CSV table of C-alpha atoms and ligand atoms in Angstrom, one decimal:
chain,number,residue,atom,x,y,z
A,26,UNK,CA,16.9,-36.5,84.4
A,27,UNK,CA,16.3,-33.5,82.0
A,28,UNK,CA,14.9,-30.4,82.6
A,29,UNK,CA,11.1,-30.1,81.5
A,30,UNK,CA,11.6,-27.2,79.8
A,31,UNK,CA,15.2,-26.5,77.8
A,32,UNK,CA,17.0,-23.9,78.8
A,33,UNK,CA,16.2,-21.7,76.1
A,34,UNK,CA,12.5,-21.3,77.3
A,35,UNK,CA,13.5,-19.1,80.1
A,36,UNK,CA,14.0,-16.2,77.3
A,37,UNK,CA,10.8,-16.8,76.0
A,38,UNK,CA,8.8,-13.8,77.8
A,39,UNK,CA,10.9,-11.9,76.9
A,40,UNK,CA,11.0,-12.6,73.2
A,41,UNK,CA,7.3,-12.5,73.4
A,42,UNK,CA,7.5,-8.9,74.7
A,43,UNK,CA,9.6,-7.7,72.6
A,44,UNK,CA,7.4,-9.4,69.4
A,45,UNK,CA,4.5,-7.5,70.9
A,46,UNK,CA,6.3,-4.4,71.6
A,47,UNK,CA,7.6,-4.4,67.6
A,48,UNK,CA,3.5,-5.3,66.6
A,49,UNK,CA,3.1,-2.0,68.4
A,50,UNK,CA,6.1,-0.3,66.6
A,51,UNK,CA,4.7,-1.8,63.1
A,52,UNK,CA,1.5,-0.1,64.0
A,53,UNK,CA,3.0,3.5,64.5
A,54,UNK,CA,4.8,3.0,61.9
A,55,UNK,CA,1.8,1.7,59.7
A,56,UNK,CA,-0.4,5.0,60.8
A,57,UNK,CA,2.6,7.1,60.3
A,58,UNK,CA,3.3,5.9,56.5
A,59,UNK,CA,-0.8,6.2,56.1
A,60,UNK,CA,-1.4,9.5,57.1
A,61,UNK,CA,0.9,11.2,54.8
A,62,UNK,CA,-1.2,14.0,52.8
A,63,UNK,CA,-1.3,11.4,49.6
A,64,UNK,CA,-3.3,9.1,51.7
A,65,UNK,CA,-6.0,11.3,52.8
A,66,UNK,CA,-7.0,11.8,49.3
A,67,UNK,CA,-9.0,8.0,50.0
A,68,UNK,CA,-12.2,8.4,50.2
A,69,UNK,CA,-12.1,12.5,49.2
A,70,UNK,CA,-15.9,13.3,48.1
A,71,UNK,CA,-16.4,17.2,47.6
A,72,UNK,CA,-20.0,17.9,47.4
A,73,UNK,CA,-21.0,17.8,43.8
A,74,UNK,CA,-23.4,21.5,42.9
A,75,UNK,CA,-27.4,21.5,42.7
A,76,UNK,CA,-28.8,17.9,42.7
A,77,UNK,CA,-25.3,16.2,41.3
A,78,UNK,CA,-25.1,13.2,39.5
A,79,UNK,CA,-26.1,9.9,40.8
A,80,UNK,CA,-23.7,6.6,39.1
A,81,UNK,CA,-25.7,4.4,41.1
A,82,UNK,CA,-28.7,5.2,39.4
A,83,UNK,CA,-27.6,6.1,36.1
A,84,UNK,CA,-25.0,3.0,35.5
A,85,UNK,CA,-26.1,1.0,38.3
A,86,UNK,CA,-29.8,1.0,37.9
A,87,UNK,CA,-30.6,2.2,34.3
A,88,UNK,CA,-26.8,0.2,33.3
A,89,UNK,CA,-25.9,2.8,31.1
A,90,UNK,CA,-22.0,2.0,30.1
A,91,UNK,CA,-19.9,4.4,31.1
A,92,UNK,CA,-18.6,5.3,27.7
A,93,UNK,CA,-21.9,6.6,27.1
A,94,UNK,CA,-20.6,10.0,29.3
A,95,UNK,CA,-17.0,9.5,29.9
A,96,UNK,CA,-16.2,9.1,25.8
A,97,UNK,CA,-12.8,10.1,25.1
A,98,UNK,CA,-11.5,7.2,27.5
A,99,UNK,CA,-10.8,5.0,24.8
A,100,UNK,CA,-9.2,7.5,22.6
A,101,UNK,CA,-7.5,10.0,24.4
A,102,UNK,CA,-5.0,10.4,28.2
A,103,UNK,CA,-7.6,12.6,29.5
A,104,UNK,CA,-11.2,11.0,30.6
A,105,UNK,CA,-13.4,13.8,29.9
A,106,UNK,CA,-16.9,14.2,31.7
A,107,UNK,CA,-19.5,15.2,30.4
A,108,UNK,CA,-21.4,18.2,28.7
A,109,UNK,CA,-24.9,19.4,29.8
A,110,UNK,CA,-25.7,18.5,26.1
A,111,UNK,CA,-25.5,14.7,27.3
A,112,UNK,CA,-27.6,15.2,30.3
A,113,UNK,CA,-30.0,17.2,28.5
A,114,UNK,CA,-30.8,14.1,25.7
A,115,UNK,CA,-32.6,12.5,28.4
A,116,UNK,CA,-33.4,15.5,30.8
A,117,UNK,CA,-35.0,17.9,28.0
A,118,UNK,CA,-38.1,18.1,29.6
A,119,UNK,CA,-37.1,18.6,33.4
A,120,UNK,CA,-38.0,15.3,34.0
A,121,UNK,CA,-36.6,12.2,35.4
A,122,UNK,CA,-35.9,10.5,32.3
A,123,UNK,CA,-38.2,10.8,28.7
A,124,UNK,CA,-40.5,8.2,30.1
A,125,UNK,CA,-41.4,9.8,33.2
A,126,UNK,CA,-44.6,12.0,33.5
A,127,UNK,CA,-44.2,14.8,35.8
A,128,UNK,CA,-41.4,17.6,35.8
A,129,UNK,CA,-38.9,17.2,38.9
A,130,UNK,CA,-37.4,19.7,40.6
A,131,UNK,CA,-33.8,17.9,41.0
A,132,UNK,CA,-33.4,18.3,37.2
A,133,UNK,CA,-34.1,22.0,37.2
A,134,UNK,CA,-30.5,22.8,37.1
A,135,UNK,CA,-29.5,20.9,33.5
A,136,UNK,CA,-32.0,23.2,32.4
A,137,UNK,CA,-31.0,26.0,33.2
A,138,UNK,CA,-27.4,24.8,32.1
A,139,UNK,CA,-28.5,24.0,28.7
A,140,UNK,CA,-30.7,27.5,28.3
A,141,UNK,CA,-27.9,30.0,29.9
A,142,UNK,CA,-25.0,28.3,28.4
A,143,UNK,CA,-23.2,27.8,31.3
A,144,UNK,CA,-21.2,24.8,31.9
A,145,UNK,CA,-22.2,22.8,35.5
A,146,UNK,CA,-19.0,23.1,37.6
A,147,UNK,CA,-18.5,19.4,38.5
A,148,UNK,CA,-15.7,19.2,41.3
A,149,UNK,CA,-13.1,17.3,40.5
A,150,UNK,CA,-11.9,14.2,42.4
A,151,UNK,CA,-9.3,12.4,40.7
A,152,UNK,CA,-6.5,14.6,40.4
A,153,UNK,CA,-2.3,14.1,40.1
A,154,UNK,CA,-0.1,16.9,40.1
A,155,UNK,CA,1.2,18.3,37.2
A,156,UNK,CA,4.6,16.6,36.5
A,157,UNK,CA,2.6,13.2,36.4
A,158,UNK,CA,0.6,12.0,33.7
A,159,UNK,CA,-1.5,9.2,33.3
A,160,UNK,CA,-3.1,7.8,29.6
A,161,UNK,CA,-6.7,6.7,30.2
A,162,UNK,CA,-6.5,5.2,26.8
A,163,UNK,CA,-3.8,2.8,27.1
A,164,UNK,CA,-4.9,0.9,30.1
A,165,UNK,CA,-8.6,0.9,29.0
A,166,UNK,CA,-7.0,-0.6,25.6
A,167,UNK,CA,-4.6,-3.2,27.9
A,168,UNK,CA,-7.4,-4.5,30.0
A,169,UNK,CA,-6.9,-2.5,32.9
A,170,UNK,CA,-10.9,-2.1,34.5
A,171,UNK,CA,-12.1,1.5,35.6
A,172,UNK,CA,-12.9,-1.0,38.6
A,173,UNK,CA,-9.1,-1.4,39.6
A,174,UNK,CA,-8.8,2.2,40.3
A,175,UNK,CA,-11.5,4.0,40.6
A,176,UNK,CA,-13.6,1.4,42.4
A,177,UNK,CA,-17.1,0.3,42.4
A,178,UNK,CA,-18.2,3.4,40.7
A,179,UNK,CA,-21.7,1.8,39.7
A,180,UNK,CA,-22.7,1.4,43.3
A,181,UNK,CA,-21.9,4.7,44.5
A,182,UNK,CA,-24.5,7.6,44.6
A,183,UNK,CA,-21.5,10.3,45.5
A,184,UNK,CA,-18.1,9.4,43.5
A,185,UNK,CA,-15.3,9.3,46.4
A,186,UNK,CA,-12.1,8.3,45.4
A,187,UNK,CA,-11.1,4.8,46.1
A,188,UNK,CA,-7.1,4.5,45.5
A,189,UNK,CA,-4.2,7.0,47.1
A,190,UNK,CA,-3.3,7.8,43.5
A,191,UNK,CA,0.3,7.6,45.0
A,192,UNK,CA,3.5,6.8,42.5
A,193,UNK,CA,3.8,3.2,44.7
A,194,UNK,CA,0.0,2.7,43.8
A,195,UNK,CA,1.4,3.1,40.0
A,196,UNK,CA,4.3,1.3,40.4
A,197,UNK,CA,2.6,-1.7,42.2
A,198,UNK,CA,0.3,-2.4,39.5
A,199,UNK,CA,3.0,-2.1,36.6
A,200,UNK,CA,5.5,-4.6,38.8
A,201,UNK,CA,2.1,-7.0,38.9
A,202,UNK,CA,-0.2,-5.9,36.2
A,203,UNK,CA,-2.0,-9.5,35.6
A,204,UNK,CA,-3.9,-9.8,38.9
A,205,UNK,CA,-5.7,-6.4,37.4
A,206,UNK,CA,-6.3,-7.6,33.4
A,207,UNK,CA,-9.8,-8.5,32.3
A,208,UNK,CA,-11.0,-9.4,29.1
A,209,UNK,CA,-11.2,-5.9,26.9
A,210,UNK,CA,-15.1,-6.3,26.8
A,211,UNK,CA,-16.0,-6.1,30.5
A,212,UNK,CA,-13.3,-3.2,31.1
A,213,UNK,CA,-16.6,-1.0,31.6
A,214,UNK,CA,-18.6,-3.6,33.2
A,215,UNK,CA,-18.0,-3.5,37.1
A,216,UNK,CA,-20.5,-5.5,38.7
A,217,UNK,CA,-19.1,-8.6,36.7
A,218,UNK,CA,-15.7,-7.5,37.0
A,219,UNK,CA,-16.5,-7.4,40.9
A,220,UNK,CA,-18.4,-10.3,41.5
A,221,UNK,CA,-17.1,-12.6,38.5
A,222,UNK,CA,-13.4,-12.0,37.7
A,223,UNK,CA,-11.9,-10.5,40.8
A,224,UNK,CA,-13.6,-12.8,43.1
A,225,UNK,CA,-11.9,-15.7,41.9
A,226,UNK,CA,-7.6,-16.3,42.5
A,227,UNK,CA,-6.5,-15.1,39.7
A,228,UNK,CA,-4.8,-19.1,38.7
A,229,UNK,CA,-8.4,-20.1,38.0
A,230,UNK,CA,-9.9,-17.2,36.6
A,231,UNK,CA,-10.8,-17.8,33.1
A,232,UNK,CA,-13.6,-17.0,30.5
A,233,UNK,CA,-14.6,-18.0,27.1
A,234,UNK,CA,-11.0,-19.5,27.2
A,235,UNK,CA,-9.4,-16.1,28.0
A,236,UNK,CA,-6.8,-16.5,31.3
A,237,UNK,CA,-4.6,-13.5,33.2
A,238,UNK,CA,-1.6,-15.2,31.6
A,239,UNK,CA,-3.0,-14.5,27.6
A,240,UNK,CA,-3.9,-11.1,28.7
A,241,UNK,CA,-0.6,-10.6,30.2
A,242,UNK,CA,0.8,-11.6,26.7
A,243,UNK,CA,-1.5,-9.7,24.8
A,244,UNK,CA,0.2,-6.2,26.3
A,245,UNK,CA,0.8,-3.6,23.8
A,246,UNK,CA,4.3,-3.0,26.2
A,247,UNK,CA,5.6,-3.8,29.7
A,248,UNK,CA,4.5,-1.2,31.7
A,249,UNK,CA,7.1,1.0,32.4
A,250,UNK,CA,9.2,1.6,35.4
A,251,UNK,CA,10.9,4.2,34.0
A,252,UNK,CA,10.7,7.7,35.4
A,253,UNK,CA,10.1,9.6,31.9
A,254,UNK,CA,7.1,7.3,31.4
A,255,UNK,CA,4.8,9.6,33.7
A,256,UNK,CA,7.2,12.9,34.5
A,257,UNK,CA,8.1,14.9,31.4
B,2,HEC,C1,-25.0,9.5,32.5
B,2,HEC,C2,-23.6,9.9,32.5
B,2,HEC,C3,-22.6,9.1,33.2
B,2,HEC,C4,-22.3,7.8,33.1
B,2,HEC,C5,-23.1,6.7,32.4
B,2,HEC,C6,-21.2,7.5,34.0
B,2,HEC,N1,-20.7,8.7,34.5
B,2,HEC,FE1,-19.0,9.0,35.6
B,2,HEC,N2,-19.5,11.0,35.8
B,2,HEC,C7,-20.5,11.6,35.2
B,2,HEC,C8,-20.6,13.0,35.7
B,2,HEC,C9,-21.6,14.1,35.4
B,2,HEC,C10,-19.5,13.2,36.6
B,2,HEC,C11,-19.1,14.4,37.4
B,2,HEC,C12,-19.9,14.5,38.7
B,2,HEC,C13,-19.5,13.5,39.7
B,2,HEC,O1,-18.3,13.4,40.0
B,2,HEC,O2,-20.4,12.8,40.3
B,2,HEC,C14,-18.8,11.9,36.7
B,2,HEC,C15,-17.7,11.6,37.4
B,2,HEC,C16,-17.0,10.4,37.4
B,2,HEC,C17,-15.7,10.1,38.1
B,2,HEC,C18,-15.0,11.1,38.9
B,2,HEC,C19,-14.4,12.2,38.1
B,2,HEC,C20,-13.4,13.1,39.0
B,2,HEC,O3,-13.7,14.3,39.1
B,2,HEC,O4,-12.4,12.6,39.4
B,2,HEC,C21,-15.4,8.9,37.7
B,2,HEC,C22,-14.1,8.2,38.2
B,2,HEC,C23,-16.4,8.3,36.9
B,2,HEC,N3,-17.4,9.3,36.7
B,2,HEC,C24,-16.3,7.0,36.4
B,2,HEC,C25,-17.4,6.4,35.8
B,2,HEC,C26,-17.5,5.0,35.5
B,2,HEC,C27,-16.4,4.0,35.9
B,2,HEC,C28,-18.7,4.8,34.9
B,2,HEC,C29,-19.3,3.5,34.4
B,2,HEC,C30,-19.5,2.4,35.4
B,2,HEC,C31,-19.4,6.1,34.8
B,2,HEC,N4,-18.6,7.0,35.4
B,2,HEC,C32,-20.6,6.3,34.2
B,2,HEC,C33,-21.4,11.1,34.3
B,2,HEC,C34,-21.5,9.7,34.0
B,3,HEC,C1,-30.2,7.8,29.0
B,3,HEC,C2,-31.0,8.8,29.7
B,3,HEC,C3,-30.3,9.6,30.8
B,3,HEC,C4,-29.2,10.4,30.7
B,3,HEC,C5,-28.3,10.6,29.5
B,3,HEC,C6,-29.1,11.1,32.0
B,3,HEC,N1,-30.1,10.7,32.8
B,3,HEC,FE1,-30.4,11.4,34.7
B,3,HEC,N2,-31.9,10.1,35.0
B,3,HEC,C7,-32.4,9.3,34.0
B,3,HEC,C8,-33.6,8.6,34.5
B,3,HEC,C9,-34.4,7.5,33.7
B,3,HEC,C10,-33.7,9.0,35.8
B,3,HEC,C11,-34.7,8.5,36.9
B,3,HEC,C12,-34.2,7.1,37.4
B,3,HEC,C13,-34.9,6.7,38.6
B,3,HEC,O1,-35.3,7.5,39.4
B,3,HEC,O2,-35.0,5.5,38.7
B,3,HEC,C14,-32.7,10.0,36.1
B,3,HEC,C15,-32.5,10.6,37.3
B,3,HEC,C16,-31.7,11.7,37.5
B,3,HEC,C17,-31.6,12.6,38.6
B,3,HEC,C18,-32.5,12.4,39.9
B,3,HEC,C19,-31.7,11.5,40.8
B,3,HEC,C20,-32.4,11.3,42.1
B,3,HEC,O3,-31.7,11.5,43.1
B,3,HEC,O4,-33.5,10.9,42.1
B,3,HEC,C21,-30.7,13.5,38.4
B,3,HEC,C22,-30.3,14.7,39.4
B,3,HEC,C23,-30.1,13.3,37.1
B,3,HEC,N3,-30.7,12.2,36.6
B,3,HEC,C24,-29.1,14.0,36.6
B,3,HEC,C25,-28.5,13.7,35.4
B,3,HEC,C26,-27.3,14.4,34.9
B,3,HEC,C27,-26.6,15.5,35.6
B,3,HEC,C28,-27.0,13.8,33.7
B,3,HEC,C29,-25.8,14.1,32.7
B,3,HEC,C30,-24.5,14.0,33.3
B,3,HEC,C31,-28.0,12.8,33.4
B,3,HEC,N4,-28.9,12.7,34.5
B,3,HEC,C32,-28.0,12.0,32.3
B,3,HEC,C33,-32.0,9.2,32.7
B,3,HEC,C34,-30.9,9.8,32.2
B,4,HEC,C1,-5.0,2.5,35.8
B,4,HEC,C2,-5.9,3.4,36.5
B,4,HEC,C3,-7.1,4.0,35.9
B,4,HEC,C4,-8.0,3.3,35.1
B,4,HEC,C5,-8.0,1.9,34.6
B,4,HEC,C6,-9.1,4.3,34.9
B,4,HEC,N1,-8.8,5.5,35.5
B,4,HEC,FE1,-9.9,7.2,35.4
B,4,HEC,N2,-8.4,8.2,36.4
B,4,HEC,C7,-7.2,7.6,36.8
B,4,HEC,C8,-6.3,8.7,37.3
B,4,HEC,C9,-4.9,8.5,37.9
B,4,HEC,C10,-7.0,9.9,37.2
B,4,HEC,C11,-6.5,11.3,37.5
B,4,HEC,C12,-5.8,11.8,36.2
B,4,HEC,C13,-5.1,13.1,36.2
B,4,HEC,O1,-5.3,13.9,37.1
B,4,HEC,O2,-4.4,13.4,35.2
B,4,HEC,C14,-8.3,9.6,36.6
B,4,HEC,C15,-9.3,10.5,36.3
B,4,HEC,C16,-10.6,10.1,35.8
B,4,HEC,C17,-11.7,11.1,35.6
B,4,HEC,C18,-11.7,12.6,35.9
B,4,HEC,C19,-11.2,13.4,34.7
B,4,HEC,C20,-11.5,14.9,34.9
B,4,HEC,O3,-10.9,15.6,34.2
B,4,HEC,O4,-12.3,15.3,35.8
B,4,HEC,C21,-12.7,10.4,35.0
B,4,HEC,C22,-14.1,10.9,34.6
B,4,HEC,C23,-12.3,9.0,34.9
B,4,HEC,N3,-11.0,8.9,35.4
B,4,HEC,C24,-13.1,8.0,34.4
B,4,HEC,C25,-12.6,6.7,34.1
B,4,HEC,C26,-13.4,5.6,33.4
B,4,HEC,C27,-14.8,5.8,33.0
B,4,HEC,C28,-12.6,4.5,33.4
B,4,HEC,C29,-12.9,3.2,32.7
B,4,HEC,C30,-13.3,3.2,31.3
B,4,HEC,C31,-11.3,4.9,34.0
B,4,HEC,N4,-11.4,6.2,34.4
B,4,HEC,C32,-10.2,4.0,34.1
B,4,HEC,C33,-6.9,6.3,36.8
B,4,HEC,C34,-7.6,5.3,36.1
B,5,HEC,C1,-4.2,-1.6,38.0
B,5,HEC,C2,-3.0,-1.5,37.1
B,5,HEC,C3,-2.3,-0.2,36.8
B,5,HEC,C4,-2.3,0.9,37.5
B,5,HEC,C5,-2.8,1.2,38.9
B,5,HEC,C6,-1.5,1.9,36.8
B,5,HEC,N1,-1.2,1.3,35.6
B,5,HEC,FE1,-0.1,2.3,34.1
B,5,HEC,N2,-0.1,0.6,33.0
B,5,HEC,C7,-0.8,-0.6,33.3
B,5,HEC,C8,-0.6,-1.5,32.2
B,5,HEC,C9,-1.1,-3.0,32.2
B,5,HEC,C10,0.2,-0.9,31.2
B,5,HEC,C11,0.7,-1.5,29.9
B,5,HEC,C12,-0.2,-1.1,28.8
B,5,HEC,C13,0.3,-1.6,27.4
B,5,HEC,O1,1.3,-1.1,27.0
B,5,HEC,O2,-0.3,-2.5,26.8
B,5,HEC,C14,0.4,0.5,31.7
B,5,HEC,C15,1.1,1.4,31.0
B,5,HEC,C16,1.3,2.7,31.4
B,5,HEC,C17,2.1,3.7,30.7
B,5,HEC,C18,2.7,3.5,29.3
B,5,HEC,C19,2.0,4.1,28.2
B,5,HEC,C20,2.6,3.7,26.8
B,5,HEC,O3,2.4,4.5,25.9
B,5,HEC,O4,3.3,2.7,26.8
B,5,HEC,C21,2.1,4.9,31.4
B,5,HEC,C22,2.7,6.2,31.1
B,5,HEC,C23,1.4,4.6,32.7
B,5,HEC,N3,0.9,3.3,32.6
B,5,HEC,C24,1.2,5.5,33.7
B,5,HEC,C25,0.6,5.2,34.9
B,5,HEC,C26,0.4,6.1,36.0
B,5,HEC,C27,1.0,7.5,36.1
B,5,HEC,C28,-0.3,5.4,37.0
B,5,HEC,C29,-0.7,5.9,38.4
B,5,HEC,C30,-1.3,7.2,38.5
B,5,HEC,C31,-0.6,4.1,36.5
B,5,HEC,N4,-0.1,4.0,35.2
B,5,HEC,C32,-1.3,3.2,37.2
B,5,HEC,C33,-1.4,-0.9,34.5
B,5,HEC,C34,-1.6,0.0,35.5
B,6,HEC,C1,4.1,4.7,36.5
B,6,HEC,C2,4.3,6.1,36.7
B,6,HEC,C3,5.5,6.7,37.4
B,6,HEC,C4,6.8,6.3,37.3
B,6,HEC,C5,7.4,5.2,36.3
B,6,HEC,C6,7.5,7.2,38.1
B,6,HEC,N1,6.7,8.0,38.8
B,6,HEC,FE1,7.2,9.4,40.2
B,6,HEC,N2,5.3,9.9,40.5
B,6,HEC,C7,4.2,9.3,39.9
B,6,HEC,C8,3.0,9.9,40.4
B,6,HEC,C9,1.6,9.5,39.9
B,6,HEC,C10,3.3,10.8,41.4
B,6,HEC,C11,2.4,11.7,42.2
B,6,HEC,C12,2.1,11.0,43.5
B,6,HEC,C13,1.3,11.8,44.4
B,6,HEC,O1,0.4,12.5,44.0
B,6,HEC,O2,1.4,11.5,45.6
B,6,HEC,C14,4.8,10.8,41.4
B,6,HEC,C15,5.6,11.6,42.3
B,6,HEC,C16,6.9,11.7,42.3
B,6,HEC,C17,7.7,12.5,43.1
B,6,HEC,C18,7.2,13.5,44.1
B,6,HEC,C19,7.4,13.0,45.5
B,6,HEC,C20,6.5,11.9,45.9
B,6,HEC,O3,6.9,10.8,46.2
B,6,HEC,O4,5.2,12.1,45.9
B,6,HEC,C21,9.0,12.3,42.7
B,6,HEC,C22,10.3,13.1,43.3
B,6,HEC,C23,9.1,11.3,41.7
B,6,HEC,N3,7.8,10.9,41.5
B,6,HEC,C24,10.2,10.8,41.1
B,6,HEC,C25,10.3,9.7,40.3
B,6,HEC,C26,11.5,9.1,39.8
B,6,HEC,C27,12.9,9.6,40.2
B,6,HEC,C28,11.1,8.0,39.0
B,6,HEC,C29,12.1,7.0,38.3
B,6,HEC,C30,12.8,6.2,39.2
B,6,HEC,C31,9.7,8.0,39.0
B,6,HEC,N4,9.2,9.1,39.8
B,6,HEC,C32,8.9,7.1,38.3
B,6,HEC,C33,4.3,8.3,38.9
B,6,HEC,C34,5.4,7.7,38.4
């Protein structure tokens, strides 16, 4: 007669254990690898000064594109923020807006920006040492969504940054870039980019006939691998 169980079995606890036991080592290792300094930068959200600046409200709500502020992104490495001069085209009157009746405190302070001179000290969040460099132009020009790395900036009322920034964050993307290609007229617009594009797998995403495989081909370059790409 055989054996109900083959021989082999009898080592199964212990192979159990020691899958367990190396779930428990991947773990370690996991929080380990994670709480390197470069990781903690996820989610870093300094208090911004006086009342700050609201995205949800201004591109969320009102939908403002983000170009309208950040408007060298298209032209130049360095995504610039804005001067109290833009504020102040809506904000001239210390109100909330040129529609709204009554002055508002929480405006005050582009007022007193645009009257004294004196530049509001945003903090910033994004940053990458200095022997890395990154062109905002070129991915905005390839495709590449604000959305992809800075997150769902729309929907947040305090900016905190959403990806490590890390050189293996870089160096995913350009391995892999098509999963992260829209079509170059919704770079600026999360919400769709969110709900419409990244929401479907990417073999059936698709519109007006546009697919992640013609955007692929539609690269200026490869993206480089190359460490004088981003260190010079
Ligand atoms: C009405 C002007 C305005 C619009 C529109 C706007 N921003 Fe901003 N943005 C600012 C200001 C002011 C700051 C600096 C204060 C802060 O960080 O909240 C900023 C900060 C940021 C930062 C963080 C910068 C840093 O220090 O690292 C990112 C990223 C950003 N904006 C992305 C976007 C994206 C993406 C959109 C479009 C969905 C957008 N912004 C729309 C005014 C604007
Ligand atoms: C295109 C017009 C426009 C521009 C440009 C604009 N804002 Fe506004 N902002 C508004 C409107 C409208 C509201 C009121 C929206 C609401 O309460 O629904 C508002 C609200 C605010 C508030 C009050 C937010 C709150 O918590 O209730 C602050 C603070 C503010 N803006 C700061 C800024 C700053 C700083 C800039 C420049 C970086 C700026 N705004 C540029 C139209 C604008
Ligand atoms: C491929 C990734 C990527 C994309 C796409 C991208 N950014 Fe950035 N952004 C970065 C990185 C990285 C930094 C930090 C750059 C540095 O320190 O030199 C940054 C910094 C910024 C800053 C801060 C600049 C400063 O001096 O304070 C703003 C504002 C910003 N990005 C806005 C945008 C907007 C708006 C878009 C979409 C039109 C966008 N970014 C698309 C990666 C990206
Ligand atoms: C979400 C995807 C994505 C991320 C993240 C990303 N890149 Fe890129 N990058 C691209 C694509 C796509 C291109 C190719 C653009 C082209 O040539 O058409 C590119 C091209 C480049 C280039 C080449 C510029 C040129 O003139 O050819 C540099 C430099 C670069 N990236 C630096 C960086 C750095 C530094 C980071 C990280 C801080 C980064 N990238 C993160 C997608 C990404
Ligand atoms: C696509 C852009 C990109 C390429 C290509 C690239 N790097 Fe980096 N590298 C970065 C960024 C961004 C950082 C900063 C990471 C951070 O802040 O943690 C970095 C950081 C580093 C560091 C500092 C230590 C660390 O890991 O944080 C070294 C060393 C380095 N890179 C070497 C290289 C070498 C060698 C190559 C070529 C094999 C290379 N890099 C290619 C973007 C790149």
């Amino acid at each position: 007669m055989k054996p109900l169980f083959p021989k082999w079995m009898n080592t199964l606890p212990t192979v159990a254990f020691a899958l367990v036991n190396g779930g428990v080592i991947l773990v370690v290792a996991g929080m380990w690898y994670y709480a390197t300094p470069k990781f903690w930068e996820v989610g870093y959200m300094p208090v911004q000064p006086d009342s700050g600046f609201n995205h949800q409200i201004h591109a969320g709500k009102l939908g403002m594109d983000c170009r309208y502020c950040h408007s060298h992104v298209e032209e130049s490495w360095h995504s610039n923020v804005p001067s109290t001069q833009t504020c102040y085209g809506c904000h001239s009157e210390g109100k909330l807006g040129p529609q709204a009746s009554a002055t508002d405190e929480k405006v005050q302070f582009i007022r007193d920006s645009y009257e004294s001179g004196k530049p509001i000290e945003w903090r910033r969040i994004h940053k990458l040492p200095d022997y890395a460099h990154f062109p905002h132009n070129v991915h905005v020009a390839a495709g590449v969504s604000c959305y992809s790395c800075h997150g769902q900036i729309a929907g947040m009322p305090v900016v905190a940054q959403a990806e490590s920034l890390s050189m293996a964050w870089c160096l995913d993307c350009h391995r892999a870039p098509e999963e992260h290609l829209v079509p170059k007229d919704r770079v600026t617009d999360l919400y769709w980019v969110e709900r419409e594009w990244m929401n479907t797998p990417v073999a059936d995403r698709s519109v007006e006939g546009v697919t992640p495989e013609q955007l692929l081909d539609s690269l200026y370059r490869n993206p480089p691998e190359h460490c004088a790409a981003c260190h010079f």
